[in-house]
Structure formats: C-alpha cells, structure tokens
Short mmCIF file of C-alpha atoms and ligand atoms in Angstrom, two decimals:
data_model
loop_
_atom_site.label_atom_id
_atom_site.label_comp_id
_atom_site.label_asym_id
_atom_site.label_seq_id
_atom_site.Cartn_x
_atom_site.Cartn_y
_atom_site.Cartn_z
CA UNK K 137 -189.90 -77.14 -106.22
CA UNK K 138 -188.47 -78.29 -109.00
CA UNK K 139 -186.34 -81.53 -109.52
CA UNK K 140 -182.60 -79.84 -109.35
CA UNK K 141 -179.55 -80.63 -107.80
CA UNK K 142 -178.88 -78.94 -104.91
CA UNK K 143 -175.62 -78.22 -103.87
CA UNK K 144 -173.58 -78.81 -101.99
CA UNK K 145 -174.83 -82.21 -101.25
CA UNK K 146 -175.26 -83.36 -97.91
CA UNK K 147 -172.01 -84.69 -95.86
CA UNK K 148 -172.91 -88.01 -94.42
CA UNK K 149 -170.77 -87.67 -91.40
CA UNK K 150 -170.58 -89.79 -87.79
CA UNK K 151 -169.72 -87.56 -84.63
CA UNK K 152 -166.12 -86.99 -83.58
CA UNK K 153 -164.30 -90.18 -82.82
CA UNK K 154 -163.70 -90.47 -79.15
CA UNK K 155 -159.92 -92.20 -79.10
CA UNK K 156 -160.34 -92.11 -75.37
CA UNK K 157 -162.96 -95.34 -75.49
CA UNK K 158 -161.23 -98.32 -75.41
CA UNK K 159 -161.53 -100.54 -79.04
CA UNK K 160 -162.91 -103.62 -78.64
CA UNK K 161 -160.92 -105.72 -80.79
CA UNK K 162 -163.55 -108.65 -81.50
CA UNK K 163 -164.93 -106.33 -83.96
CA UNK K 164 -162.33 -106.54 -86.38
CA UNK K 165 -162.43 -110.86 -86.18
CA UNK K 166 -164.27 -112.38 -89.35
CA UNK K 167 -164.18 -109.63 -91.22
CA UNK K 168 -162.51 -109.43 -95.05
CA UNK K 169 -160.29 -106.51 -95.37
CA UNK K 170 -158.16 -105.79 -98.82
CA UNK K 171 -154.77 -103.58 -98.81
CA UNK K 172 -153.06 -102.33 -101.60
CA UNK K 173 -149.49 -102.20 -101.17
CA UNK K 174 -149.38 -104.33 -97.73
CA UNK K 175 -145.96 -105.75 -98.45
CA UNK K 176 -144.24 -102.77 -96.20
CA UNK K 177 -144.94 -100.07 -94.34
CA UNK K 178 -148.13 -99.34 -93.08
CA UNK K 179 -149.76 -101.91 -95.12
CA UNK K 180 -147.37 -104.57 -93.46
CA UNK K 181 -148.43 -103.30 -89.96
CA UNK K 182 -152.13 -103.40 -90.81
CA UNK K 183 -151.50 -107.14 -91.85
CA UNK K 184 -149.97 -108.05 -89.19
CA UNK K 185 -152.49 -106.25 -86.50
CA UNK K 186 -155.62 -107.79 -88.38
CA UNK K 187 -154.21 -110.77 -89.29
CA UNK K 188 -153.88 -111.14 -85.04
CA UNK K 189 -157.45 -109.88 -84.60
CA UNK K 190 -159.04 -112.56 -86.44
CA UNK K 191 -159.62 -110.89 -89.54
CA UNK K 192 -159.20 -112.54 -93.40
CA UNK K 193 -156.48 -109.87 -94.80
CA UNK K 194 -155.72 -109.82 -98.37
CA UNK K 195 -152.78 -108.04 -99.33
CA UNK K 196 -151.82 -107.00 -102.92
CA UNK K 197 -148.70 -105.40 -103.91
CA UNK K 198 -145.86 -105.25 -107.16
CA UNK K 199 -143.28 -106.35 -104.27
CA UNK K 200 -144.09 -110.19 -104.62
CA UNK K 201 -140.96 -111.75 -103.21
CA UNK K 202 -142.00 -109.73 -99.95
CA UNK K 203 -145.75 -110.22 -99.65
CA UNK K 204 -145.56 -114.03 -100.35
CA UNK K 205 -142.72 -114.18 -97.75
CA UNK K 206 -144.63 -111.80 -94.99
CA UNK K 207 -147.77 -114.02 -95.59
CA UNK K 208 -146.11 -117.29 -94.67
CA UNK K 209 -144.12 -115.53 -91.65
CA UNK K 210 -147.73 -114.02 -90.40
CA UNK K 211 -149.92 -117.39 -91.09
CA UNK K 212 -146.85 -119.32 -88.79
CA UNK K 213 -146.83 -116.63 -86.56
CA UNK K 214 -150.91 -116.17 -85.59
CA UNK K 215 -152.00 -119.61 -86.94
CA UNK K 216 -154.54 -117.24 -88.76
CA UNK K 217 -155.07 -119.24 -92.06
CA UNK K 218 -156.96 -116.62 -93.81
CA UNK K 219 -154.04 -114.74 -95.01
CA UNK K 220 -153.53 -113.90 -98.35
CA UNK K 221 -151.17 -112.03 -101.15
CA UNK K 222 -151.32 -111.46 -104.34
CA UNK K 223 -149.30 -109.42 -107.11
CA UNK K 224 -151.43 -106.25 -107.57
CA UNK K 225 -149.62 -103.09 -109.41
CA UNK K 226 -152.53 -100.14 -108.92
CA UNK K 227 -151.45 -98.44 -111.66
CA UNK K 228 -152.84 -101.03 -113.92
CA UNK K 229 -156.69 -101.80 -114.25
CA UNK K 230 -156.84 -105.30 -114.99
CA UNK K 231 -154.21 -106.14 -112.04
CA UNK K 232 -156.69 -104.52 -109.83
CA UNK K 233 -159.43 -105.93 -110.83
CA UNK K 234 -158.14 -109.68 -110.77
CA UNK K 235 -156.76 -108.67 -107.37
CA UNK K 236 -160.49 -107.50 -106.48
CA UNK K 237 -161.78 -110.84 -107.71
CA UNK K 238 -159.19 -113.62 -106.35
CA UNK K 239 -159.81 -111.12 -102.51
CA UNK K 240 -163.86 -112.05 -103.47
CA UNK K 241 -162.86 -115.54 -103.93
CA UNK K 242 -160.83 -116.47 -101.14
CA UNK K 243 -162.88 -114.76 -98.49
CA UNK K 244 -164.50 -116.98 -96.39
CA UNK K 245 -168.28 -115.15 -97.12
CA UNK K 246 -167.34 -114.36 -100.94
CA UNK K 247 -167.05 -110.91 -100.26
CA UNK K 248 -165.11 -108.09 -99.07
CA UNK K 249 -165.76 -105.45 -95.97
CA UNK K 250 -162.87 -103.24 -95.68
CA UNK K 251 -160.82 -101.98 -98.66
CA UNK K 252 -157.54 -100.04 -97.53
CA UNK K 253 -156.39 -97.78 -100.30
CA UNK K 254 -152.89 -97.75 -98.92
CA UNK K 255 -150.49 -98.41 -101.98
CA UNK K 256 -148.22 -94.81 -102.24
CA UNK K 257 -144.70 -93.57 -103.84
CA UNK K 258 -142.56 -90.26 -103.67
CA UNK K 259 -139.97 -89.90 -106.07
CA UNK K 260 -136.45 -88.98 -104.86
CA UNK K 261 -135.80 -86.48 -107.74
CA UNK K 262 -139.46 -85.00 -107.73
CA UNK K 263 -139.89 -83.69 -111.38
CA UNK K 264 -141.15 -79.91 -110.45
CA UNK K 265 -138.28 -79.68 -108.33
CA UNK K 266 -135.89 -80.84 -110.06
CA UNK K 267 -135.78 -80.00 -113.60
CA UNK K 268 -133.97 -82.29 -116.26
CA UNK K 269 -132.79 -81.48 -119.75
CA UNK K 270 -132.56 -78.25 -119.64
CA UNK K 271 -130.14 -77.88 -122.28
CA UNK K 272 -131.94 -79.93 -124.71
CA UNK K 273 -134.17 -78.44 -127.35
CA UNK K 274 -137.11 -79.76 -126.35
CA UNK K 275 -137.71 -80.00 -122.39
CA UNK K 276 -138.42 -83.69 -121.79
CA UNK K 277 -141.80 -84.22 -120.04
CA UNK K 278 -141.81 -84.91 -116.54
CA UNK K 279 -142.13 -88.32 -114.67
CA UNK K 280 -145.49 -88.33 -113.21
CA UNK K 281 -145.45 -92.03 -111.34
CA UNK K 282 -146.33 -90.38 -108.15
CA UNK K 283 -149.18 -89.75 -109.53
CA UNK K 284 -150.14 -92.85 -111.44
CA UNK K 285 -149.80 -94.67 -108.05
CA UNK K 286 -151.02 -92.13 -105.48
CA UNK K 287 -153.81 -90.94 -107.69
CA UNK K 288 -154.90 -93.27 -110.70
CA UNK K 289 -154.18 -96.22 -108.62
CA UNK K 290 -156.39 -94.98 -105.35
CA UNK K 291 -158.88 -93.95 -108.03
CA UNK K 292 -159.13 -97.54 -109.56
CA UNK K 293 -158.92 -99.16 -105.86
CA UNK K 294 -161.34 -96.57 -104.69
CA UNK K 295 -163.71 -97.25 -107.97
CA UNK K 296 -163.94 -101.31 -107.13
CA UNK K 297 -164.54 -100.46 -103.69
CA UNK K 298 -167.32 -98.80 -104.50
CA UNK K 299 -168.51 -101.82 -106.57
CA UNK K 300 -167.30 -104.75 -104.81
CA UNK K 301 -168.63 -103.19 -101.28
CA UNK K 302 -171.98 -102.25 -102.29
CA UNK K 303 -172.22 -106.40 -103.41
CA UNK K 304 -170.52 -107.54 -100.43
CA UNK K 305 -173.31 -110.35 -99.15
CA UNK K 306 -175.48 -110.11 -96.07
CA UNK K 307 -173.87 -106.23 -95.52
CA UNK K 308 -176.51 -103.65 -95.08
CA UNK K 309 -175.72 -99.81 -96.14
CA UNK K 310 -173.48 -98.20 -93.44
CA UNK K 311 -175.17 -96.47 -90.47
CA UNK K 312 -173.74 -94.65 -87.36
CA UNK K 313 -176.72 -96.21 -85.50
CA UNK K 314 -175.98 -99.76 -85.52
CA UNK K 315 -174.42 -101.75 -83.19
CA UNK K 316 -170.98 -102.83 -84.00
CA UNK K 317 -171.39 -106.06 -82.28
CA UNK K 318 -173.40 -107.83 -84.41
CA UNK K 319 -172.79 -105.56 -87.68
CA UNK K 320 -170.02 -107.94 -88.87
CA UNK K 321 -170.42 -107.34 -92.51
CA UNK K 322 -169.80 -104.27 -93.29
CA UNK K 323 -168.97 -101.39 -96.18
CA UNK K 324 -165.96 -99.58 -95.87
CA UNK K 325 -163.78 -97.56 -97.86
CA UNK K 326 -160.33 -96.41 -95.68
CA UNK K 327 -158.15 -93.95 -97.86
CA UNK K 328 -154.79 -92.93 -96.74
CA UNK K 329 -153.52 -89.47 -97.57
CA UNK K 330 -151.03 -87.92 -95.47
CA UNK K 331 -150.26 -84.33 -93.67
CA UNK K 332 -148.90 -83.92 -97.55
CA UNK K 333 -152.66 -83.50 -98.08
CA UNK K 334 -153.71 -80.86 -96.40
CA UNK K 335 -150.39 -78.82 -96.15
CA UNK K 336 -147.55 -78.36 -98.47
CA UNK K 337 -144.73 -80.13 -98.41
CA UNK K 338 -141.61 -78.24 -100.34
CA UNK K 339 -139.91 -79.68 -102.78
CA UNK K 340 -142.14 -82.66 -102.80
CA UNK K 341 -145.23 -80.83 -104.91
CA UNK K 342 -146.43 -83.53 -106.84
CA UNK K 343 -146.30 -85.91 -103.81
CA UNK K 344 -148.85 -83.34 -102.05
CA UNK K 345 -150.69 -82.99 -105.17
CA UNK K 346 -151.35 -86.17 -105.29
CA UNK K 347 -152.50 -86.54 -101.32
CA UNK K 348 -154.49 -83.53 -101.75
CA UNK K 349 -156.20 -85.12 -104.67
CA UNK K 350 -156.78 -88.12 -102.21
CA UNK K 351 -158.19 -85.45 -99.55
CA UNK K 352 -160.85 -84.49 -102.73
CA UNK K 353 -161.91 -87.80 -103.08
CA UNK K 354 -162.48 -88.43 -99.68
CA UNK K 355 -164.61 -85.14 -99.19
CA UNK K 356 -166.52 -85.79 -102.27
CA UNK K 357 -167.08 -89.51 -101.54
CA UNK K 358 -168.46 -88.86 -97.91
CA UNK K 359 -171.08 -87.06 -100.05
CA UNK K 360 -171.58 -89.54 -102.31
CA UNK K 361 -170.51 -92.83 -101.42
CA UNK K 362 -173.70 -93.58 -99.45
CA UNK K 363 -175.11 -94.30 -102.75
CA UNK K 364 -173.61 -97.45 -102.53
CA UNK K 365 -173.91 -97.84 -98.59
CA UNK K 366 -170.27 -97.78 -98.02
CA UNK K 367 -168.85 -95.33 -95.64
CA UNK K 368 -165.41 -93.25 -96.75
CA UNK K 369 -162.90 -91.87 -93.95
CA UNK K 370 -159.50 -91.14 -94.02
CA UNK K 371 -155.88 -90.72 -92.86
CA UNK K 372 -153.07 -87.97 -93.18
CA UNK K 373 -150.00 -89.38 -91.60
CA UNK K 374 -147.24 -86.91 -90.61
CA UNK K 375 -144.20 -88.19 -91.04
CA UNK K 376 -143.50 -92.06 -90.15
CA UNK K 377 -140.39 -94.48 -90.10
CA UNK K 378 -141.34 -96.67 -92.98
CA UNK K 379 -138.91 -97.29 -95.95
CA UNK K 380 -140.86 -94.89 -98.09
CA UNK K 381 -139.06 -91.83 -96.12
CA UNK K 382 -135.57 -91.65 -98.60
CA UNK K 383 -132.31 -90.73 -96.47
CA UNK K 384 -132.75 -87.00 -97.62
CA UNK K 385 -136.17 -86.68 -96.52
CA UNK K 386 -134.68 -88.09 -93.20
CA UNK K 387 -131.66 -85.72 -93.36
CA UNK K 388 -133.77 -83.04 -93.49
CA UNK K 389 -136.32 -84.37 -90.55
CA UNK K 390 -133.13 -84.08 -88.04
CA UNK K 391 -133.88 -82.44 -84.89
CA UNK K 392 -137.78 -82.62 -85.73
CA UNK K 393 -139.98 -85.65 -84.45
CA UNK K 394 -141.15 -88.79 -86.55
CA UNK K 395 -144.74 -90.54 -85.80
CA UNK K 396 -145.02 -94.00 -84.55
CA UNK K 397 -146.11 -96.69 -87.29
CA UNK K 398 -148.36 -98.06 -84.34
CA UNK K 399 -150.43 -94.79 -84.13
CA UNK K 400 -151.73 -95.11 -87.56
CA UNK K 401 -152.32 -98.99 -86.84
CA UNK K 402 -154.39 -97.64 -83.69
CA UNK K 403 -156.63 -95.43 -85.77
CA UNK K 404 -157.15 -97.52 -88.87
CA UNK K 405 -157.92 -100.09 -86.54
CA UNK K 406 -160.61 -97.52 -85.11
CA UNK K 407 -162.01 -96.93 -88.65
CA UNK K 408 -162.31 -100.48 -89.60
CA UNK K 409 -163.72 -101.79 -86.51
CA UNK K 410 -166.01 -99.71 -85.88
CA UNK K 411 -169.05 -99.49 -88.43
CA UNK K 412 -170.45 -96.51 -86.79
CA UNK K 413 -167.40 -94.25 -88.18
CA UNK K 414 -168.58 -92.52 -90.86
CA UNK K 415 -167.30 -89.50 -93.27
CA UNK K 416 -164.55 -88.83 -90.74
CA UNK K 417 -160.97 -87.78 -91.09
CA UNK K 418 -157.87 -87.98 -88.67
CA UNK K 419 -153.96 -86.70 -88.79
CA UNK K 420 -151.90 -89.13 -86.98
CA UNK K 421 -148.15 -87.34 -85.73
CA UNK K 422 -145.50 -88.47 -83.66
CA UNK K 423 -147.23 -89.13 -79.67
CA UNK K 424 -147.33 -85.93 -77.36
CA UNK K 425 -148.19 -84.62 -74.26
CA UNK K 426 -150.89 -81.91 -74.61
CA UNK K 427 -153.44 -80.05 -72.58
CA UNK K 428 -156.65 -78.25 -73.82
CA UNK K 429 -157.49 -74.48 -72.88
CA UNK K 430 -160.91 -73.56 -72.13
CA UNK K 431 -161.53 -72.62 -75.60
CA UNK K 432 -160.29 -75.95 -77.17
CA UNK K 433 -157.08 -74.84 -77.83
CA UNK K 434 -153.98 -77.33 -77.77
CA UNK K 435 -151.08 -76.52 -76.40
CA UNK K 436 -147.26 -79.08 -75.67
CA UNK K 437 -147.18 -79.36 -71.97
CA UNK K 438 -143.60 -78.64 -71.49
CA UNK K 439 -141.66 -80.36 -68.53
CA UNK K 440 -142.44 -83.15 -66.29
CA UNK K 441 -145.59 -83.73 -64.35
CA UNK K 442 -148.34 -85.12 -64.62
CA UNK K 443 -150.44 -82.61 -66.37
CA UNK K 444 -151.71 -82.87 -70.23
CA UNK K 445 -152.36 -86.29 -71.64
CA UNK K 446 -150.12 -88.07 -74.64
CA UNK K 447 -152.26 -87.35 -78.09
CA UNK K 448 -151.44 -88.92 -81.72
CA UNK K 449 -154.85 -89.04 -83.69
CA UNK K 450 -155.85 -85.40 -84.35
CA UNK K 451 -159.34 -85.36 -86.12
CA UNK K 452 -159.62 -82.89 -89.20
CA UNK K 453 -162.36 -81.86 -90.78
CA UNK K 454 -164.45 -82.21 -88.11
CA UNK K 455 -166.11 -78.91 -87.52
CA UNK K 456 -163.51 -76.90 -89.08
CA UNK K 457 -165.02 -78.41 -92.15
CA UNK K 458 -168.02 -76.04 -91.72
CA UNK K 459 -165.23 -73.54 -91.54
CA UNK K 460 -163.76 -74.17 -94.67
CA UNK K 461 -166.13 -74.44 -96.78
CA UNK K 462 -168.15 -71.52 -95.78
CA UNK K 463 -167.66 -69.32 -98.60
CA UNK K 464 -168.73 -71.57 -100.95
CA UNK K 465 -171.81 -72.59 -98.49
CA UNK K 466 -172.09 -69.10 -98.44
CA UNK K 467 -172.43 -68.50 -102.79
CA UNK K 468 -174.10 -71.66 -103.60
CA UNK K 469 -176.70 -70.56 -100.55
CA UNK K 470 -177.12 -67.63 -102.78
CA UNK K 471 -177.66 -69.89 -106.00
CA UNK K 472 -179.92 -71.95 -104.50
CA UNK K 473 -181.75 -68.99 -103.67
CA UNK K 474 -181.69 -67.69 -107.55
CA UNK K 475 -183.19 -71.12 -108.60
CA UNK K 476 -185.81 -71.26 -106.38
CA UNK K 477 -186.96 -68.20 -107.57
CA UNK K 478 -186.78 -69.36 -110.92
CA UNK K 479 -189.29 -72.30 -110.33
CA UNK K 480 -190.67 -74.42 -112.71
CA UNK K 481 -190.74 -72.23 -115.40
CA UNK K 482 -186.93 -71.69 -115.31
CA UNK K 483 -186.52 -75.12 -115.02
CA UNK K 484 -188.80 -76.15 -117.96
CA UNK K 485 -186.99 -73.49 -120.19
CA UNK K 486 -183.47 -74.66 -118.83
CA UNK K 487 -184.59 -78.31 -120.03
CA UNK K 488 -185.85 -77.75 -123.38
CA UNK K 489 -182.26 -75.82 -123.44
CA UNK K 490 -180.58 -78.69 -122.48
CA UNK K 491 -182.50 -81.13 -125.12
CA UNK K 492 -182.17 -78.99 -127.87
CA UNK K 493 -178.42 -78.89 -126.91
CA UNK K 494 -178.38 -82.70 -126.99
CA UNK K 495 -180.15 -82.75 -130.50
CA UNK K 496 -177.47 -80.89 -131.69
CA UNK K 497 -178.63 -77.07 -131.41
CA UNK K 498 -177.56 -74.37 -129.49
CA UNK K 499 -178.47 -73.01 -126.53
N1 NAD H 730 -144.33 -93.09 -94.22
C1 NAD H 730 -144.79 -91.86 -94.13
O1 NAD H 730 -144.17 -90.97 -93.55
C2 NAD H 730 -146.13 -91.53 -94.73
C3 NAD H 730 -146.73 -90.34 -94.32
C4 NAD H 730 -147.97 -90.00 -94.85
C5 NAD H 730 -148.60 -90.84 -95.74
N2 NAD H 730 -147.99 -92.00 -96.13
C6 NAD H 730 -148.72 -92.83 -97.09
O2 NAD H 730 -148.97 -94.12 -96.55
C7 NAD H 730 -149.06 -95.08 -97.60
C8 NAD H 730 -148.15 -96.26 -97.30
O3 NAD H 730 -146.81 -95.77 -97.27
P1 NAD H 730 -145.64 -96.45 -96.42
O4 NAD H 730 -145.03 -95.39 -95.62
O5 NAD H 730 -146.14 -97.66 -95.75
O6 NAD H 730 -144.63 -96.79 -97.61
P2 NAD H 730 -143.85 -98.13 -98.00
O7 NAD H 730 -142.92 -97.76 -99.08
O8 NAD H 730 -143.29 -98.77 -96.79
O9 NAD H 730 -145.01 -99.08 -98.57
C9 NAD H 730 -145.67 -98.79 -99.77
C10 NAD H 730 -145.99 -100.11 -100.46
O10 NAD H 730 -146.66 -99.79 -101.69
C11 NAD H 730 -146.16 -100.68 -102.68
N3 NAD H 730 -146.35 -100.14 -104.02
C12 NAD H 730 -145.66 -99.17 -104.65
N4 NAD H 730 -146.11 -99.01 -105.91
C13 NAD H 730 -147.13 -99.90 -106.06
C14 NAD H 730 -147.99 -100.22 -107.14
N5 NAD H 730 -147.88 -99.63 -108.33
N6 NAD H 730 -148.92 -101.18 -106.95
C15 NAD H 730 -149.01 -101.83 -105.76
N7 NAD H 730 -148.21 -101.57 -104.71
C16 NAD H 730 -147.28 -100.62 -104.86
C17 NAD H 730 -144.67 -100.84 -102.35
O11 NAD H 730 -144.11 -101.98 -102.97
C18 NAD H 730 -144.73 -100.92 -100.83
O12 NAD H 730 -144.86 -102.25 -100.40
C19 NAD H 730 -148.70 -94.34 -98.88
O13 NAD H 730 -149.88 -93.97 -99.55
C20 NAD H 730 -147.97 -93.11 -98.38
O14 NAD H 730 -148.04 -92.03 -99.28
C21 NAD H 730 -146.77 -92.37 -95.63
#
C-alpha cells in the first residue's frame, strides 16, 4: 500500500470510567498540575482539593488580587508549601507562556503533569443576541471576548501543553496499562467545555460556539495528542453555582436544578489521578437518583425508597461516539476504498501533482 493518510485516524481511547471504584487519593500527591483561571470557580475548587492531596498546584489567572490572596489562605490552611499563582491573561501569548515557564520553574521536578485548561467567560449582552447600533450606518462589529478566552486562550494553553508535557522529565507517553501507583509523572491534558458544548444554549450562541469548538479539540486531540504521549479528556459541566452564572442566567434557571461544584472536583480529580484515563469525556449535572433499564436506559426514580442510585458524572462519547460519527466512518470507508484501488500508481501521479503544484504549476 501506499504511504497515505488514512482517515479517520485512530481514537486513542481508555474504557469507560467506572465512578463506582473508589479514588485513591495518593495518586494525585507529588504531582505538578497548572490551571488557568484558578482564582474562582472551578479552578478555585480544584486548588483547593489538590492543594489538600499533596499535589504542587499552580494557578494563573488576570484576577491577581484574588489568586495571591487564595494562595496564602490555602498554603495556611493545608501547610502545603507548593502552592503557587501567577498573573496569566490566556488571551495573550507571551502571558501564557511566562506562566508555562515560572509553573516549570517552581515545580519541585522542573516540570509539569497536569495542565487544566479551565480559564472561561460568557458575556451578559452576548453579541448575536443582542444586536447594537442598529441605527448607525455602519453596524459596529461584534465583541467576540468569549471567544478570545474560551477559544484562543484554550488553544494557546492547550498548544504549551502539548509542548511542555511531552518534556515533562522522567514521564513516559501515557498508557491505559500502567499502574497508577508508581506512574507519578505523568502527561495530561484536562479541557473543560461544558453541556454548552454539545447542546445549544439560546441566547448564549457564541458561548456554545466556543465550548463546541473546545469539544473539537478534544476529539481531534484524542487522535492526535499521543504524538506527544499526553493523554486529552474532558468536561461539559451543566449548569454550576460559580460567579460566572450572571443573575439572568440564574433568573431564568428558577424552578430547574443547578450541579454541585464538588461533582466536577470529583471527576477532574478522576481524570488527573488516574493515568490510565485516556481520550475520555464526561457531563457532570446537578446529583440524582436514577435506575438503569435492561437496555441501558436511564430513567429519575421518582419518590422515596431505596431503589436507583444518586448519579452526577455522565460519560459522553463513549460508545455513542461510534454512533456519531458513523456517516462519516461510513464515506471515508468508501474513500479509503477508492485509494486503495488506486495504488501506487495513483499515488505516484498524485505526488508529481502535488510537486509540480509546489514549483509553482498547476495541477
Ligand atoms: N459555572 C458553570 O455553570 C459552568 C458550566 C459549564 C462550563 N463552565 C466552564 O468552566 C470554566 C470555569 O468557569 P467557572 O464557572 O469556574 O467561572 P468563574 O467565573 O468562577 O471562574 C473563571 C476564572 O477565569 C478567569 N479568567 C477570565 N478571563 C481570563 C483570562 N483572559 N485569562 C485568565 N483567566 C481568566 C476569571 O478571572 C475567573 O477567575 C469555564 O471554562 C466555564 O466556561 C462553567
């Protein structure tokens, strides 16, 4: 056969995360983990569980005031001396990068294990939504920060990962077969999405954009990312009390039920202990009691009793994935196909095609 790409490439994936186990908690201890925007939020709470596990955590965020305060609360508080912040604004390459080296620097092994790409916005007058100037003669362009945080600044984070994990010293590249305790080092890239990301969300469009974008990279990285050795997973939050939730989008959440900040503690907690985790995906929504039919379907278990169990972390694209992407599984089976019958002598014409493109010509 010929030396062509075949697509789509192979998903590097684990098996289905079993949230029944119980985590062993030692695994987290001595390792480095980064988190953009870990002055608040889910950042904060990923601080303060790691910071209580053992674990160096470096947090970097715009919101210095906060992180330097939350730093010298959480040090006090754990006696954990290994805590760090530093100013990091995603949006801006050489911030991230300087955050990337003074993480490298102040980790006790000079390197980093676990990067959190956490750092995320919505804007309170979303600009599809909620259209400005439009009286003036030219319609004013509209205010894309959601996506210069959510997207170009997990892009950057997600793009140092890549390099400072693959460098990270004594790590080995990621595999589902070793054993997590004694695989201390490790190579891990955790991006957070949301619900947002695999659903719409109305009148919050370029919010969900932006977490589907995040849902992209994470399906092309699990592809990919092995390149490097690290492993990519992911989480989609549903709705959570943190301060980024604005008093409308609370308004409008009345009656309905909000997740529990500890949830997505539990299963990033999951992710980054475990090394064996890899190219997997959960949803985390508010706790509830469920029960299982015999064909796997969930259903609320309405009432008292004792039937059903309580159920947070929902994985996603687990099998479904299969699911979803059989059409195109489907068609590229069927291009495959077409260039295996072409051969060699498709592919030698194709390349002289190609280099007389480069040199200029045409095809
Ligand atoms: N809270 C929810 O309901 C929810 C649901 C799904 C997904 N998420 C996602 O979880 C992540 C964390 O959100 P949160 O709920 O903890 O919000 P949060 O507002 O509490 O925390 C976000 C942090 O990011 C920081 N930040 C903002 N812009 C930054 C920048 N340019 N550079 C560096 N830091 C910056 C903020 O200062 C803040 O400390 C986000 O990506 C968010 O989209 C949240």
């Amino acid at each position: 056969m010929p030396p062509v790409a075949r697509y789509p490439l192979p998903v590097r994936q684990s098996p289905p995360i079993d949230t029944n186990t119980v985590l062993d908690e030692t695994w987290v201890r001595d390792k480095t983990i980064v988190v953009t925007g870990g002055a608040s939020g889910f950042g904060e709470a990923f601080f303060r569980r790691w910071a209580g596990d053992g674990a160096t955590v470096v947090i970097g965020d715009i919101n210095t005031q906060r992180g330097d305060q939350l730093v010298r609360e959480v040090r006090k508080e754990t006696g954990n001396p290994n805590l760090h912040f530093f100013h990091c604004d995603v949006t801006d390459w050489q911030s991230q990068v300087q955050f990337f080296k003074d993480a490298t620097h102040v980790s006790p092994h000079g390197g980093i294990d676990t990067v959190v790409a956490n750092a995320g916005i919505v804007d309170p007058a979303p600009a599809l939504e909620t259209p400005k100037g439009l009286d003036a003669p030219n319609p004013p362009p509209p205010n894309l920060a959601v996506l210069d945080v959510n997207l170009k600044g997990v892009l950057y984070t997600s793009h140092l990962a890549l390099f400072y994990l693959a460098k990270n010293p004594q790590s080995a590249p990621a595999d589902p077969n070793c054993d997590p305790a004694t695989t201390v080092r490790d190579r891990h890239l955790l991006l957070m999405s949301s619900m947002a990301g695999i659903a719409p969300i109305p009148r919050q469009t370029l919010y969900a954009t932006s977490k589907h974008a995040v849902v992209g990279l994470y399906r092309n990285l699990r592809c990919s990312s092995f390149l490097h050795g690290v492993r990519t997973n992911l989480i989609c939050p549903y709705f959570m009390d943190t301060p980024l939730l604005t008093t409308v989008g609370r308004a409008l959440l009345a009656g309905g039920s909000f997740g529990d900040v500890e949830d997505v503690v539990e299963a990033a907690t999951r992710f980054v202990a475990d090394p064996r985790v890899v190219g997997r995906a959960v949803a985390v929504g508010p706790k509830l009691k469920v029960e299982q039919d015999m064909h796997g379907q969930w259903s609320l278990v309405e009432g008292k009793g004792n039937m059903g169990e309580e159920k947070a972390i929902w994985e996603i694209y687990a099998h479904d994935f299969e699911d979803s992407e059989i059409f195109s599984r489907r068609i590229v089976g069927i291009m495959n196909r077409a260039m295996e019958i072409k051969g060699w002598t498709g592919w030698l014409k194709d390349m002289f095609a190609a280099v007389r493109y480069g040199l200029g010509g045409t095809r």
